[in-house]
């Protein structure tokens, strides 16, 4: 795996955590699953509001833009604002939102592009 | 129909090209244009070199048109859709082709980025934002070839190699510098180039190479340039209503954006709203210059086009006007003067720190603009004039100075509210 991909993955984790904490989500699970082709982040929490899930869906379902990724990925995880998911949206290929009992599950998928 | 779709997809850039290319041959003869264009290509181009004075209006417009054409061709070959950063990049290149960029001095830098993409095995397309803004340091190439006393057999490879080197290091370096100002300087690459320019300036200085400090500007074409910039703004305004007649109703949403990097207004708010904002930024820029009684020369025209371009990539009247006003206060309350071209263009390029006003409000934005205008001349002395984006270099320091403090204060405020 390219080291650059790991650095970006780590930044994405930081960004997700900070975003959730700034939205007062104090109880969540974040799991990380990486293979040769892609990475999946799964976020589970009983505290997601519909409004927050809609906003995440809107921001993270935008088209992947590698130009923005290459230019601005270093800014990931460096925010004090509650609504800055724009850069993360440019790094994510797919988002799915599902519900299990009282738990909401957000799954983010990112295809690896950098070669070894 | 295909042509109309092409123009729509490219956010009217082909129209901008046709207008500028046609104007070149309306205002001057082909013979004069050719002679002036050769003078432009052979100019050292260091800040501030007004191509209007060096080559005349026709040759300068021809230079701008060739640069737009070449970069649009690259974008088409790479099958890019028009996004905010790309639109801003194209208009910025066009703007700076009035005072420092030409086809000859930009190509080595592109080659350097291409070589970097190959060594990193990353698609060249991924570097398009860096590519479009990279040529801010193109005077380095021209200066080494035409601005020193070096013989051509030494100056030519030295200039080209310097350009390739800068292009090679810039992608990684600019990704790093964005953290320095945390995305609150819209001209991030200008900041990165300022640091690299500083490196070359000290090396050349240590070898007793006299650094060229540009030359006088030409205000002879003020009226033509006023009409041209207002005309372009009007074209964007009309096009916005053709794209979407309800554009005004949707515009306030864009005005709420902080504009912090990386804000792609086209992706976030659509083409119509973005084009409308581009037009508004054009009117704000020209309006400010006319109110203050300032003349438009090559560098100022470059500033207008750049501000318009960033109307799709972070700037809007709500976050730009406070920093412009702060910069103007900085001039009138100190011993600086608007007789200096550097100060006049800084009134436009100060909008690099617009996101500070967008995020922290107009009063803080005014302070940012005030500090920016004081730092700009010092930044120029620091970087030696190879970085055309001198205001981007200055803005990086302004944001880096202000943002940690502002974030600390705003965090304390949040904590106080939570404790209550």
Coordinates of C-alpha atoms in Angstrom, one line a residue:
Chain A
X1 CA 0.0 0.0 0.0
X2 CA 1.2 3.5 -0.8
X3 CA 2.2 5.5 2.3
X4 CA 0.3 8.5 0.9
X5 CA -3.0 6.5 1.1
X6 CA -2.4 5.7 4.8
X7 CA -1.6 9.4 5.6
X8 CA -4.9 10.4 3.9
X9 CA -6.8 7.6 5.7
X10 CA -5.4 8.8 9.0
X11 CA -6.5 12.4 8.2
X12 CA -10.0 11.2 7.3
X13 CA -10.3 9.5 10.6
X14 CA -9.3 12.7 12.4
X15 CA -11.8 14.7 10.3
X16 CA -14.6 12.3 11.1
X17 CA -13.9 12.3 14.8
X18 CA -13.6 16.0 15.0
X19 CA -16.8 16.6 13.0
X20 CA -18.8 14.3 15.2
X21 CA -17.4 15.7 18.5
X22 CA -18.1 19.3 17.3
X23 CA -21.7 18.1 16.8
X24 CA -21.8 16.9 20.3
X25 CA -21.8 13.2 19.3
X26 CA -20.1 11.9 22.4
X27 CA -20.8 8.2 21.8
X28 CA -19.8 6.6 18.5
X29 CA -17.9 3.7 17.1
X30 CA -15.6 4.2 14.2
X31 CA -14.1 1.2 12.4
X32 CA -11.5 1.1 9.7
X33 CA -11.3 -1.7 7.0
X34 CA -8.5 -1.5 4.4
X35 CA -7.5 -3.8 1.6
X36 CA -5.4 -3.4 -1.6
X37 CA -8.2 -1.7 -3.5
X38 CA -10.2 0.4 -1.1
X39 CA -10.9 1.5 2.4
X40 CA -14.1 1.5 4.3
X41 CA -14.9 3.6 7.3
X42 CA -18.0 2.6 9.4
X43 CA -19.4 5.0 11.9
X44 CA -22.1 3.8 14.3
X45 CA -23.9 5.9 16.8
X46 CA -27.4 6.1 18.5
X47 CA -27.1 9.9 18.6
X48 CA -27.3 10.9 15.0
X49 CA -30.1 13.3 14.3
X50 CA -31.9 13.2 10.9
X51 CA -30.7 16.7 10.2
X52 CA -27.0 15.7 10.7
X53 CA -27.4 12.5 8.6
X54 CA -28.9 14.6 5.8
X55 CA -26.1 17.0 5.9
X56 CA -23.5 14.3 5.9
X57 CA -25.2 12.7 3.0
X58 CA -25.4 15.9 1.1
X59 CA -21.7 16.8 1.6
X60 CA -20.2 13.4 1.3
X61 CA -22.1 12.2 -1.7
X62 CA -20.6 14.7 -4.0
X63 CA -18.4 13.5 -6.8
X64 CA -14.8 12.4 -5.9
X65 CA -12.4 15.1 -7.1
X66 CA -8.7 14.0 -7.0
X67 CA -7.6 17.5 -7.9
X68 CA -9.1 18.9 -4.7
X69 CA -7.7 15.8 -2.8
X70 CA -4.2 16.4 -4.0
X71 CA -4.4 20.2 -3.3
X72 CA -6.2 20.3 0.0
X73 CA -6.0 17.0 1.8
X74 CA -3.6 18.4 4.4
X75 CA -6.5 20.6 5.6
X76 CA -8.5 17.5 6.7
X77 CA -8.9 17.3 10.4
X78 CA -8.1 21.0 10.9
X79 CA -11.3 22.7 11.5
X80 CA -13.2 24.4 14.3
X81 CA -16.4 24.9 12.3
X82 CA -19.4 22.6 12.4
X83 CA -20.1 22.4 8.7
X84 CA -16.8 21.9 6.9
X85 CA -17.1 18.5 5.3
X86 CA -16.4 19.9 1.8
X87 CA -12.9 18.6 1.4
X88 CA -13.8 15.2 2.8
X89 CA -16.6 14.9 0.3
X90 CA -14.0 15.2 -2.5
X91 CA -12.1 12.2 -1.1
X92 CA -15.0 9.8 -0.6
X93 CA -16.4 7.7 -3.4
X94 CA -19.5 6.3 -1.8
X95 CA -21.7 6.9 1.3
X96 CA -24.5 4.7 2.5
X97 CA -26.6 5.4 5.5
X98 CA -28.6 2.6 7.2
X99 CA -30.3 2.0 10.5
X100 CA -30.3 -1.0 12.9
X101 CA -32.7 -0.8 15.8
X102 CA -31.7 2.5 17.5
X103 CA -28.3 2.6 15.8
X104 CA -27.5 4.7 12.7
X105 CA -24.7 3.4 10.5
X106 CA -22.8 5.6 8.1
X107 CA -20.5 3.7 5.7
X108 CA -17.9 5.6 3.7
X109 CA -16.0 4.0 0.9
X110 CA -12.9 5.3 -0.8
X111 CA -11.1 3.6 -3.7
X112 CA -7.3 3.7 -3.5
X113 CA -5.7 5.6 -6.5
X114 CA -2.1 6.0 -5.6
X115 CA 0.1 3.2 -6.9
X116 CA 2.6 1.4 -4.7
Chain B
X1 CA -26.0 23.5 -30.5
X2 CA -22.8 21.6 -29.8
X3 CA -21.0 25.0 -29.7
X4 CA -23.4 26.4 -27.2
X5 CA -23.1 23.3 -25.0
X6 CA -19.3 23.6 -25.2
X7 CA -19.4 27.2 -24.1
X8 CA -21.8 26.4 -21.3
X9 CA -19.6 23.5 -20.1
X10 CA -16.5 25.7 -20.1
X11 CA -18.3 28.5 -18.1
X12 CA -18.0 31.0 -21.0
X13 CA -14.2 30.8 -21.1
X14 CA -14.3 30.4 -24.9
X15 CA -16.3 33.7 -25.1
X16 CA -13.7 35.4 -23.0
X17 CA -11.0 34.1 -25.4
X18 CA -12.9 35.3 -28.5
X19 CA -13.5 38.7 -27.0
X20 CA -9.9 39.2 -26.0
X21 CA -8.5 37.7 -29.2
X22 CA -10.8 39.9 -31.4
X23 CA -10.0 43.0 -29.4
X24 CA -6.3 42.5 -30.0
X25 CA -6.8 42.8 -33.7
X26 CA -9.3 45.6 -33.5
X27 CA -7.0 47.9 -31.5
X28 CA -3.8 47.1 -33.4
X29 CA -2.3 45.9 -36.6
X30 CA -1.0 42.3 -37.0
X31 CA 2.5 43.7 -37.6
X32 CA 2.5 45.8 -34.4
X33 CA 1.0 42.9 -32.5
X34 CA 3.8 40.5 -33.7
X35 CA 6.5 43.0 -32.8
X36 CA 5.0 43.7 -29.4
X37 CA 4.6 40.0 -28.7
X38 CA 8.2 39.3 -29.4
X39 CA 9.2 42.1 -26.9
X40 CA 6.9 40.5 -24.3
X41 CA 8.4 37.1 -24.8
X42 CA 11.9 38.6 -24.4
X43 CA 11.0 40.6 -21.3
X44 CA 12.5 39.6 -17.9
X45 CA 8.9 39.9 -16.7
X46 CA 9.8 40.4 -13.1
X47 CA 7.3 42.2 -10.8
X48 CA 6.1 44.7 -11.9
X49 CA 6.5 44.4 -15.7
X50 CA 3.5 45.9 -17.4
X51 CA 3.1 44.1 -20.8
X52 CA 0.9 47.0 -21.9
X53 CA 3.9 49.3 -21.7
X54 CA 6.4 46.7 -23.1
X55 CA 4.3 45.3 -26.0
X56 CA 1.3 47.6 -26.4
X57 CA -2.4 46.8 -25.9
X58 CA -2.8 44.6 -29.0
X59 CA 0.2 42.4 -28.2
X60 CA -0.8 42.1 -24.6
X61 CA -4.3 41.0 -25.5
X62 CA -2.8 38.6 -28.0
X63 CA -0.6 37.2 -25.2
X64 CA -3.6 36.8 -22.9
X65 CA -5.6 35.1 -25.6
X66 CA -2.8 32.6 -26.4
X67 CA -2.4 31.7 -22.7
X68 CA -6.2 31.2 -22.4
X69 CA -6.3 29.1 -25.6
X70 CA -3.3 26.9 -24.5
X71 CA -4.6 26.2 -21.0
X72 CA -8.2 25.6 -22.3
X73 CA -6.7 23.1 -24.8
X74 CA -4.9 21.3 -21.9
X75 CA -8.1 21.1 -20.0
X76 CA -10.0 19.8 -23.0
X77 CA -7.4 17.2 -23.7
X78 CA -7.5 16.0 -20.1
X79 CA -11.3 16.0 -20.4
X80 CA -11.8 18.2 -17.4
X81 CA -15.2 19.5 -16.3
X82 CA -15.2 23.1 -15.2
X83 CA -14.9 23.4 -11.4
X84 CA -14.4 26.5 -9.2
X85 CA -10.6 26.0 -8.8
X86 CA -10.2 25.4 -12.5
X87 CA -12.2 28.4 -13.5
X88 CA -10.3 30.6 -11.0
X89 CA -7.0 29.2 -12.4
X90 CA -7.8 30.0 -16.0
X91 CA -8.9 33.6 -15.2
X92 CA -5.9 34.1 -12.9
X93 CA -3.5 33.0 -15.7
X94 CA -5.3 35.3 -18.1
X95 CA -5.0 38.2 -15.6
X96 CA -1.3 37.7 -15.0
X97 CA -0.7 37.5 -18.7
X98 CA -1.1 41.3 -18.6
X99 CA 2.1 41.5 -16.4
X100 CA 4.5 38.6 -16.3
X101 CA 3.2 35.4 -17.8
X102 CA 3.6 34.2 -21.4
X103 CA 3.7 30.9 -23.2
X104 CA 7.4 30.7 -23.2
X105 CA 8.0 31.2 -19.5
X106 CA 5.2 29.0 -18.3
X107 CA 6.0 25.8 -20.1
X108 CA 9.1 24.7 -18.1
X109 CA 7.0 24.8 -14.9
X110 CA 4.3 22.6 -16.4
X111 CA 7.0 20.2 -17.5
X112 CA 8.3 20.0 -13.9
X113 CA 4.9 19.2 -12.5
X114 CA 4.5 16.5 -15.2
X115 CA 7.8 14.9 -14.3
X116 CA 6.8 15.0 -10.6
X117 CA 3.5 13.2 -11.4
X118 CA 5.5 10.5 -13.3
X119 CA 8.0 9.9 -10.5
X120 CA 5.1 9.7 -8.0
X121 CA 3.0 7.6 -10.4
X122 CA 0.0 9.8 -9.8
X123 CA -2.2 10.9 -12.7
X124 CA -1.1 14.4 -14.0
X125 CA -4.8 15.3 -14.0
X126 CA -4.7 15.2 -10.2
X127 CA -2.3 18.2 -10.1
X128 CA -4.5 20.5 -12.3
X129 CA -5.0 23.0 -9.5
X130 CA -1.3 23.3 -8.9
X131 CA -0.6 23.4 -12.6
X132 CA -3.0 26.3 -13.2
X133 CA -1.6 28.4 -10.4
X134 CA 2.1 27.3 -10.7
X135 CA 3.1 29.9 -13.3
X136 CA 3.1 32.7 -10.7
X137 CA 6.8 32.1 -10.7
X138 CA 7.3 32.2 -14.4
X139 CA 9.4 35.4 -14.3
X140 CA 12.2 33.3 -12.8
X141 CA 12.5 31.6 -16.2
X142 CA 12.4 34.8 -18.2
X143 CA 14.7 36.6 -15.8
X144 CA 17.5 34.0 -16.0
X145 CA 17.4 34.1 -19.8
X146 CA 16.7 37.7 -20.6
X147 CA 17.3 39.6 -17.3
X148 CA 20.9 38.6 -16.5
X149 CA 24.1 39.3 -18.4
X150 CA 24.6 35.6 -18.9
X151 CA 25.2 34.3 -22.4
X152 CA 22.2 32.5 -24.0
X153 CA 24.0 29.1 -24.0
X154 CA 24.1 29.4 -20.2
X155 CA 21.0 31.5 -19.4
X156 CA 18.6 29.4 -21.5
X157 CA 19.2 26.1 -19.9
X158 CA 19.5 27.7 -16.5
X159 CA 16.1 29.4 -16.8
X160 CA 14.4 26.3 -18.1
X161 CA 16.0 24.1 -15.4
X162 CA 14.9 26.6 -12.7
X163 CA 11.4 26.4 -14.0
X164 CA 11.3 22.6 -14.2
X165 CA 12.8 22.5 -10.6
X166 CA 10.1 24.8 -9.2
X167 CA 7.4 22.8 -11.0
X168 CA 8.8 19.5 -9.6
X169 CA 8.8 20.6 -6.0
X170 CA 5.7 22.7 -6.0
X171 CA 2.9 20.0 -5.7
X172 CA 4.3 18.6 -2.5
X173 CA 5.4 22.0 -1.1
X174 CA 2.1 23.7 -1.7
X175 CA 0.2 20.8 -0.1
X176 CA 2.4 21.5 2.9
X177 CA 2.1 25.3 3.0
X178 CA -1.7 25.1 3.1
X179 CA -1.4 24.1 6.7
X180 CA 0.6 27.2 7.6
X181 CA -2.4 29.5 7.0
X182 CA -5.0 26.7 7.5
X183 CA -6.8 27.4 4.2
X184 CA -7.5 31.1 5.0
X185 CA -5.2 32.4 2.2
X186 CA -6.9 31.7 -1.1
X187 CA -3.6 32.2 -2.9
X188 CA -1.9 29.3 -1.2
X189 CA 0.3 28.5 -4.2
X190 CA 1.3 32.2 -4.2
X191 CA 2.6 31.7 -0.7
X192 CA 4.5 28.5 -1.6
X193 CA 6.0 30.3 -4.7
X194 CA 7.0 33.2 -2.5
X195 CA 9.1 30.9 -0.3
X196 CA 10.7 29.4 -3.4
X197 CA 11.2 32.8 -5.0
X198 CA 13.0 33.9 -1.8
X199 CA 15.3 31.0 -2.2
X200 CA 16.3 31.9 -5.8
X201 CA 16.6 35.6 -4.9
X202 CA 19.1 34.9 -2.2
X203 CA 21.1 32.5 -4.3
X204 CA 21.2 34.9 -7.3
X205 CA 22.0 37.8 -4.9
X206 CA 24.9 35.9 -3.4
X207 CA 26.4 35.5 -6.9
X208 CA 26.1 39.3 -7.4
X209 CA 23.3 39.0 -9.9
X210 CA 21.4 42.3 -9.9
X211 CA 17.7 41.6 -9.4
X212 CA 15.5 43.4 -11.9
X213 CA 12.8 45.4 -10.2
X214 CA 10.4 45.6 -13.1
X215 CA 9.5 48.9 -14.7
X216 CA 6.9 51.6 -15.1
X217 CA 3.3 50.8 -15.9
X218 CA 1.1 52.2 -18.7
X219 CA -2.2 53.9 -17.9
X220 CA -2.7 54.8 -21.6
X221 CA -5.4 52.2 -22.1
X222 CA -7.5 52.9 -18.9
X223 CA -10.7 53.6 -20.8
X224 CA -10.5 50.5 -23.0
X225 CA -9.8 48.3 -20.0
X226 CA -12.7 49.8 -18.0
X227 CA -15.0 48.9 -20.8
X228 CA -13.5 45.5 -21.3
X229 CA -13.7 44.5 -17.7
X230 CA -17.3 45.9 -17.3
X231 CA -18.2 44.2 -20.6
X232 CA -16.9 40.8 -19.4
X233 CA -18.7 41.2 -16.1
X234 CA -21.9 42.0 -18.0
X235 CA -21.5 38.9 -20.2
X236 CA -21.2 36.8 -17.1
X237 CA -24.2 38.5 -15.5
X238 CA -26.4 38.0 -18.6
X239 CA -25.2 34.4 -18.9
X240 CA -26.1 33.7 -15.2
X241 CA -29.8 34.7 -16.0
X242 CA -29.8 32.5 -19.1
X243 CA -28.5 29.6 -17.1
X244 CA -31.1 30.1 -14.4
X245 CA -33.6 33.0 -14.3
X246 CA -34.1 32.4 -10.6
X247 CA -30.4 32.9 -9.9
X248 CA -30.9 36.0 -7.6
X249 CA -33.1 33.9 -5.2
X250 CA -30.3 31.3 -4.9
X251 CA -27.4 33.8 -4.5
X252 CA -27.8 34.6 -0.7
X253 CA -26.8 30.9 0.1
X254 CA -23.4 31.4 -1.6
X255 CA -22.9 34.7 0.3
X256 CA -23.1 32.7 3.6
X257 CA -20.0 30.7 2.7
X258 CA -16.8 31.5 4.5
X259 CA -14.9 30.9 1.3
X260 CA -12.1 29.0 3.1
X261 CA -10.0 26.7 0.9
X262 CA -11.1 24.4 -0.7
X263 CA -14.5 26.0 -1.6
X264 CA -15.7 25.0 -5.0
X265 CA -18.7 27.3 -5.6
X266 CA -19.6 25.6 -8.9
X267 CA -19.9 22.2 -7.2
X268 CA -21.6 23.6 -4.1
X269 CA -24.0 26.2 -5.6
X270 CA -24.1 25.5 -9.4
X271 CA -22.9 27.3 -12.5
X272 CA -25.5 30.0 -12.6
X273 CA -25.0 31.2 -9.0
X274 CA -21.2 31.0 -9.5
X275 CA -21.2 33.0 -12.7
X276 CA -23.5 35.6 -11.1
X277 CA -21.0 35.9 -8.3
X278 CA -18.1 36.2 -10.8
X279 CA -20.0 39.2 -12.4
X280 CA -20.6 40.7 -9.0
X281 CA -16.9 40.5 -8.1
X282 CA -16.1 42.2 -11.5
X283 CA -18.4 45.1 -10.7
X284 CA -17.1 45.4 -7.1
X285 CA -13.5 45.5 -8.3
X286 CA -14.1 48.1 -11.1
X287 CA -16.5 50.0 -9.0
X288 CA -13.9 50.4 -6.2
X289 CA -11.2 51.5 -8.6
X290 CA -13.5 54.1 -10.2
X291 CA -14.8 55.4 -6.9
X292 CA -11.2 55.9 -5.7
X293 CA -10.2 57.5 -9.0
X294 CA -7.6 54.9 -9.8
X295 CA -6.3 54.1 -13.3
X296 CA -6.3 50.6 -14.8
X297 CA -3.0 49.4 -16.2
X298 CA -1.7 45.8 -16.9
X299 CA -1.2 44.7 -13.3
X300 CA -4.6 46.2 -12.2
X301 CA -6.4 44.5 -15.0
X302 CA -4.7 41.3 -13.9
X303 CA -6.1 41.9 -10.4
X304 CA -9.6 42.4 -11.7
X305 CA -9.6 39.2 -13.7
X306 CA -8.1 37.3 -10.8
X307 CA -10.8 38.6 -8.4
X308 CA -13.4 37.6 -10.9
X309 CA -12.0 34.1 -11.3
X310 CA -12.0 33.6 -7.6
X311 CA -15.7 34.4 -7.7
X312 CA -16.0 30.7 -8.3
X313 CA -13.4 29.7 -5.7
X314 CA -13.9 31.5 -2.4
X315 CA -14.6 35.2 -2.9
X316 CA -17.9 37.0 -2.8
X317 CA -18.9 40.6 -2.0
X318 CA -19.7 39.8 1.7
X319 CA -16.2 38.5 2.5
X320 CA -14.3 40.6 0.0
X321 CA -15.5 44.1 0.6
X322 CA -14.5 44.3 4.3
X323 CA -10.9 43.2 3.6
X324 CA -10.8 45.7 0.7
X325 CA -12.0 48.4 3.0
X326 CA -9.5 47.5 5.6
X327 CA -6.7 47.6 3.0
X328 CA -7.9 51.0 1.9
X329 CA -7.8 52.2 5.5
X330 CA -4.3 50.8 5.8
X331 CA -3.2 53.1 2.9
X332 CA -5.0 56.3 4.0
X333 CA -4.1 56.0 7.8
X334 CA -0.4 55.3 7.2
X335 CA 2.4 56.8 5.1
X336 CA 1.6 54.4 2.2
X337 CA 0.2 55.9 -1.0
X338 CA -2.1 54.9 -3.8
X339 CA 0.4 56.5 -6.2
X340 CA 2.2 53.2 -5.9
X341 CA 1.0 50.5 -8.3
X342 CA 1.9 47.9 -5.7
X343 CA -0.6 49.5 -3.3
X344 CA -3.4 49.7 -6.0
X345 CA -3.2 46.1 -6.9
X346 CA -3.0 45.1 -3.3
X347 CA -6.5 46.7 -2.9
X348 CA -7.7 43.9 -5.2
X349 CA -5.4 41.1 -4.2
X350 CA -6.1 41.6 -0.5
X351 CA -9.1 39.5 -1.2
X352 CA -6.8 36.5 -0.8
X353 CA -7.7 36.8 2.9
X354 CA -11.5 37.1 2.3
X355 CA -12.2 33.8 4.1
X356 CA -11.1 35.5 7.3
X357 CA -14.0 38.0 6.9
X358 CA -16.3 35.2 5.8
X359 CA -15.5 33.1 8.9
X360 CA -15.0 35.8 11.6
X361 CA -17.1 38.7 10.4
X362 CA -16.5 42.0 8.6
X363 CA -14.7 43.8 11.5
X364 CA -12.0 41.1 11.8
X365 CA -11.9 41.0 7.9
X366 CA -11.1 44.8 8.0
X367 CA -8.2 44.1 10.4
X368 CA -6.9 41.4 8.2
X369 CA -7.0 43.7 5.2
X370 CA -5.3 46.5 7.2
X371 CA -2.5 44.1 8.2
X372 CA -2.2 42.7 4.7
X373 CA -1.5 46.1 3.1
X374 CA 1.2 46.8 5.6
X375 CA 3.0 43.5 5.0
X376 CA 2.7 43.5 1.2
X377 CA 5.7 45.8 0.3
X378 CA 7.9 43.9 2.8
X379 CA 6.9 40.6 1.3
X380 CA 8.0 41.9 -2.1
X381 CA 11.4 42.8 -0.8
X382 CA 11.7 39.4 0.8
X383 CA 10.9 37.3 -2.2
X384 CA 12.7 39.3 -4.8
X385 CA 10.0 39.8 -7.4
X386 CA 10.0 36.4 -9.1
X387 CA 6.6 35.4 -7.5
X388 CA 3.9 37.3 -9.3
X389 CA 1.5 36.4 -6.5
X390 CA 3.3 38.6 -4.0
X391 CA 0.0 39.3 -2.3
X392 CA -0.5 35.5 -1.9
X393 CA 2.9 35.5 -0.1
X394 CA 1.9 38.3 2.2
X395 CA -1.6 36.9 2.8
X396 CA -0.1 33.6 4.0
X397 CA 1.6 35.5 6.8
X398 CA -1.5 37.5 7.6
X399 CA -3.6 34.4 8.0
X400 CA -0.9 32.5 9.9
X401 CA -0.7 35.4 12.3
X402 CA -4.4 35.9 12.9
X403 CA -6.0 32.5 12.7
X404 CA -4.5 30.8 15.7
X405 CA -5.4 33.7 17.9
X406 CA -8.9 34.0 16.4
X407 CA -9.5 30.2 16.8
X408 CA -8.4 30.4 20.4
X409 CA -10.7 33.3 21.2
X410 CA -13.7 31.6 19.4
X411 CA -13.0 28.4 21.3
X412 CA -13.0 30.2 24.6
X413 CA -16.3 31.8 23.6
X414 CA -17.8 28.4 22.9
X415 CA -16.6 27.1 26.2
X416 CA -18.1 30.1 28.0
X417 CA -21.5 29.4 26.3
X418 CA -21.3 25.7 27.3
X419 CA -20.4 26.6 30.9
X420 CA -23.4 28.9 31.1

